[in-house]
Coordinates of C-alpha atoms in Angstrom, one line a residue:
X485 CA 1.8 40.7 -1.5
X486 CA -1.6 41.7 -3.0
X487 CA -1.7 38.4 -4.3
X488 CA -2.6 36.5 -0.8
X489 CA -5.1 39.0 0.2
X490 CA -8.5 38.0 -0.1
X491 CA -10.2 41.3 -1.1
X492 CA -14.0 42.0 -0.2
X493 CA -15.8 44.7 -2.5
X494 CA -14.6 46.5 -5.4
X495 CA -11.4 48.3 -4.0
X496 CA -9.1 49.7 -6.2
X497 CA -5.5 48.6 -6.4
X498 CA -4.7 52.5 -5.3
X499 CA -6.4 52.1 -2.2
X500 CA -5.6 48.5 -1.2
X501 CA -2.0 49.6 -1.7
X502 CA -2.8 52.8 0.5
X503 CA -4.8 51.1 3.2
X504 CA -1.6 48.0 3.0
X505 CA 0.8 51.0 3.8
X506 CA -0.7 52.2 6.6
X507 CA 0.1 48.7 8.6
X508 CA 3.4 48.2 6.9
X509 CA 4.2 51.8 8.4
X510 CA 2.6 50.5 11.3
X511 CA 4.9 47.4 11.4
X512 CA 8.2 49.6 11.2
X513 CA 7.6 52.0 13.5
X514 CA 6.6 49.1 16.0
X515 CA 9.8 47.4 15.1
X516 CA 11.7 50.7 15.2
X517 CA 10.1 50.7 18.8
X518 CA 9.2 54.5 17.7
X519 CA 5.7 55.8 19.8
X520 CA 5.3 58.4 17.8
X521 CA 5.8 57.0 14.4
X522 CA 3.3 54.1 15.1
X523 CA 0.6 56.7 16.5
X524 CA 0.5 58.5 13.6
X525 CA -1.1 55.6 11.9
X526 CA -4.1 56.4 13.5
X527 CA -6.3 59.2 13.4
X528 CA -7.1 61.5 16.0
X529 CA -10.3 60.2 17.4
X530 CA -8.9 56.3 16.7
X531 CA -10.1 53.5 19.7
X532 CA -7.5 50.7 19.8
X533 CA -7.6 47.8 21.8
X534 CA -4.3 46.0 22.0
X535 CA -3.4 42.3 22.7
X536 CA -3.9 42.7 26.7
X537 CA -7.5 44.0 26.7
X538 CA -6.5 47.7 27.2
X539 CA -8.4 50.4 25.4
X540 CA -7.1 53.5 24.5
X541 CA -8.7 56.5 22.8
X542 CA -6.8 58.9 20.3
X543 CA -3.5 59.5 18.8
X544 CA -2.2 60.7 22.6
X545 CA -3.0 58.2 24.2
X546 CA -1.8 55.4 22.3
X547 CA 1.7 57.1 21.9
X548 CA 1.6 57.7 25.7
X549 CA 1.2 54.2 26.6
X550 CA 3.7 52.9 23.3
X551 CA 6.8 54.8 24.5
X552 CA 6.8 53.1 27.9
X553 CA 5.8 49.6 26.0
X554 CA 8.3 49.9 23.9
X555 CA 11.2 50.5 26.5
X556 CA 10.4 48.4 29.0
X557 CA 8.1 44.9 27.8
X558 CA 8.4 45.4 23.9
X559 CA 12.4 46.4 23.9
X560 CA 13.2 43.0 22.3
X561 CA 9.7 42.5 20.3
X562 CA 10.0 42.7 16.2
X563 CA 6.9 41.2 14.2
X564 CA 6.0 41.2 10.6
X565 CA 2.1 42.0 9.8
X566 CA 0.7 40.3 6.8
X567 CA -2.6 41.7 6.0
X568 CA -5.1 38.8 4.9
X569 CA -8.0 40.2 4.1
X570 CA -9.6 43.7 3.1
X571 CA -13.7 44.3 3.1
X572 CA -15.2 47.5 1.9
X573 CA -17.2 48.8 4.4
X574 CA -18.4 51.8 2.4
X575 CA -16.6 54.3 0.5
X576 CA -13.3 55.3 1.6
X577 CA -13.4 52.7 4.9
X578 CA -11.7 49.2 4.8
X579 CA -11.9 46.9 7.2
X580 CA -8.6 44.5 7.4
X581 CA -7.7 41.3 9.1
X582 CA -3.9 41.3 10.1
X583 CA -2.2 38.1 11.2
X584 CA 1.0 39.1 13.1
X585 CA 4.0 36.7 13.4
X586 CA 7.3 37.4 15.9
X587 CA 10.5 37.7 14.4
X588 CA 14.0 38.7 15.7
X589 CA 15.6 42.1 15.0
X590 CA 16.6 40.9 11.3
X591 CA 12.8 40.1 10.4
X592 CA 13.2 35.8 10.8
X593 CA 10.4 34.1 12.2
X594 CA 11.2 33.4 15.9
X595 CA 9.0 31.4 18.7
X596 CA 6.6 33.6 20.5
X597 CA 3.3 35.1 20.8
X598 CA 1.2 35.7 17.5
X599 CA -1.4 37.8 17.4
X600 CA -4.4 38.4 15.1
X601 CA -6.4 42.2 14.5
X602 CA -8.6 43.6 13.3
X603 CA -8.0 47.7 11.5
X604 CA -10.8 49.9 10.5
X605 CA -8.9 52.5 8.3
X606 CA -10.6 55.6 6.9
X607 CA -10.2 58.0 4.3
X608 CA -9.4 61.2 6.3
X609 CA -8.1 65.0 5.6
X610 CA -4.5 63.5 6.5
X611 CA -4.7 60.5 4.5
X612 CA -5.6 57.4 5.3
X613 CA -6.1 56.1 9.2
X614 CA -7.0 53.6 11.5
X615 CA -10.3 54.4 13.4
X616 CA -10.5 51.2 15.1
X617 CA -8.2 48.4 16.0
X618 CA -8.4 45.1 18.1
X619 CA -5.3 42.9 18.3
X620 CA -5.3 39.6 20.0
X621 CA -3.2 37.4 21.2
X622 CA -3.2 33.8 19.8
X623 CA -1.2 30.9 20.4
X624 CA 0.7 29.1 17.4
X625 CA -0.7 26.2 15.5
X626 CA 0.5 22.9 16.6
X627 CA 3.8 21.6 14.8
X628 CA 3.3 18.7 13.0

């Protein structure tokens, strides 16, 4: 996967794999629709913006609006996050793009929204984190 990812800086192939984790982890708890599991991807103090424009602020907070998401408007939602790029920011913080496609429960592409985002994740006592994160909502390219 490493291979398709356009890496800014002089990051080692221990922490691209680490900071590549992170959103894969984030990508199965989403798809496990699990709150908790996708807020512990973030640290404490993270800010995260999601695809409709709301902000929220900490670990709480993001679980608290997830587990409602994910039982009511995400229930049927699955995606697979490919990580595009990664740009070293400064010791122990990477900043990655993430292009998100929908797929069905099985992990197939499916029609849908896309989205695109942007992760800040730092080194912390706990291991590595997102601090900040905006997705957004794009439409897919034309067919043809």
């Amino acid at each position: 996967m490493t291979n398709d990812i356009l890496v800014v800086g002089a990051i080692s192939a221990e922490t691209q794999a680490a900071v590549i984790g992170v959103v894969k982890d984030l990508e199965k708890a989403f798809n496990a629709h699990d709150p908790i599991a996708l807020s512990e991807q973030f640290a404490q103090e993270a800010s995260w913006t999601n695809a409709v424009g709301t902000r929220l602020d900490g670990r709480e907070a993001i679980a608290e609006f997830s587990g409602p998401a994910m039982k009511t408007f995400l229930r049927d939602s699955y995606a697979r996050y490919d990580v595009v790029k990664l740009l070293e920011l400064a010791p122990g913080l990477i900043a990655l793009n993430v292009q998100q496609t929908p797929t069905n429960r099985s992990g197939s592409p499916v029609e849908g929204p896309r989205g695109v985002t942007t992760y800040v994740i730092a080194q912390q006592r706990d291991g590595w984190k997102i601090v900040v994160g905006q997705n957004s909502a794009v439409n897919a390219p034309p067919a043809g």
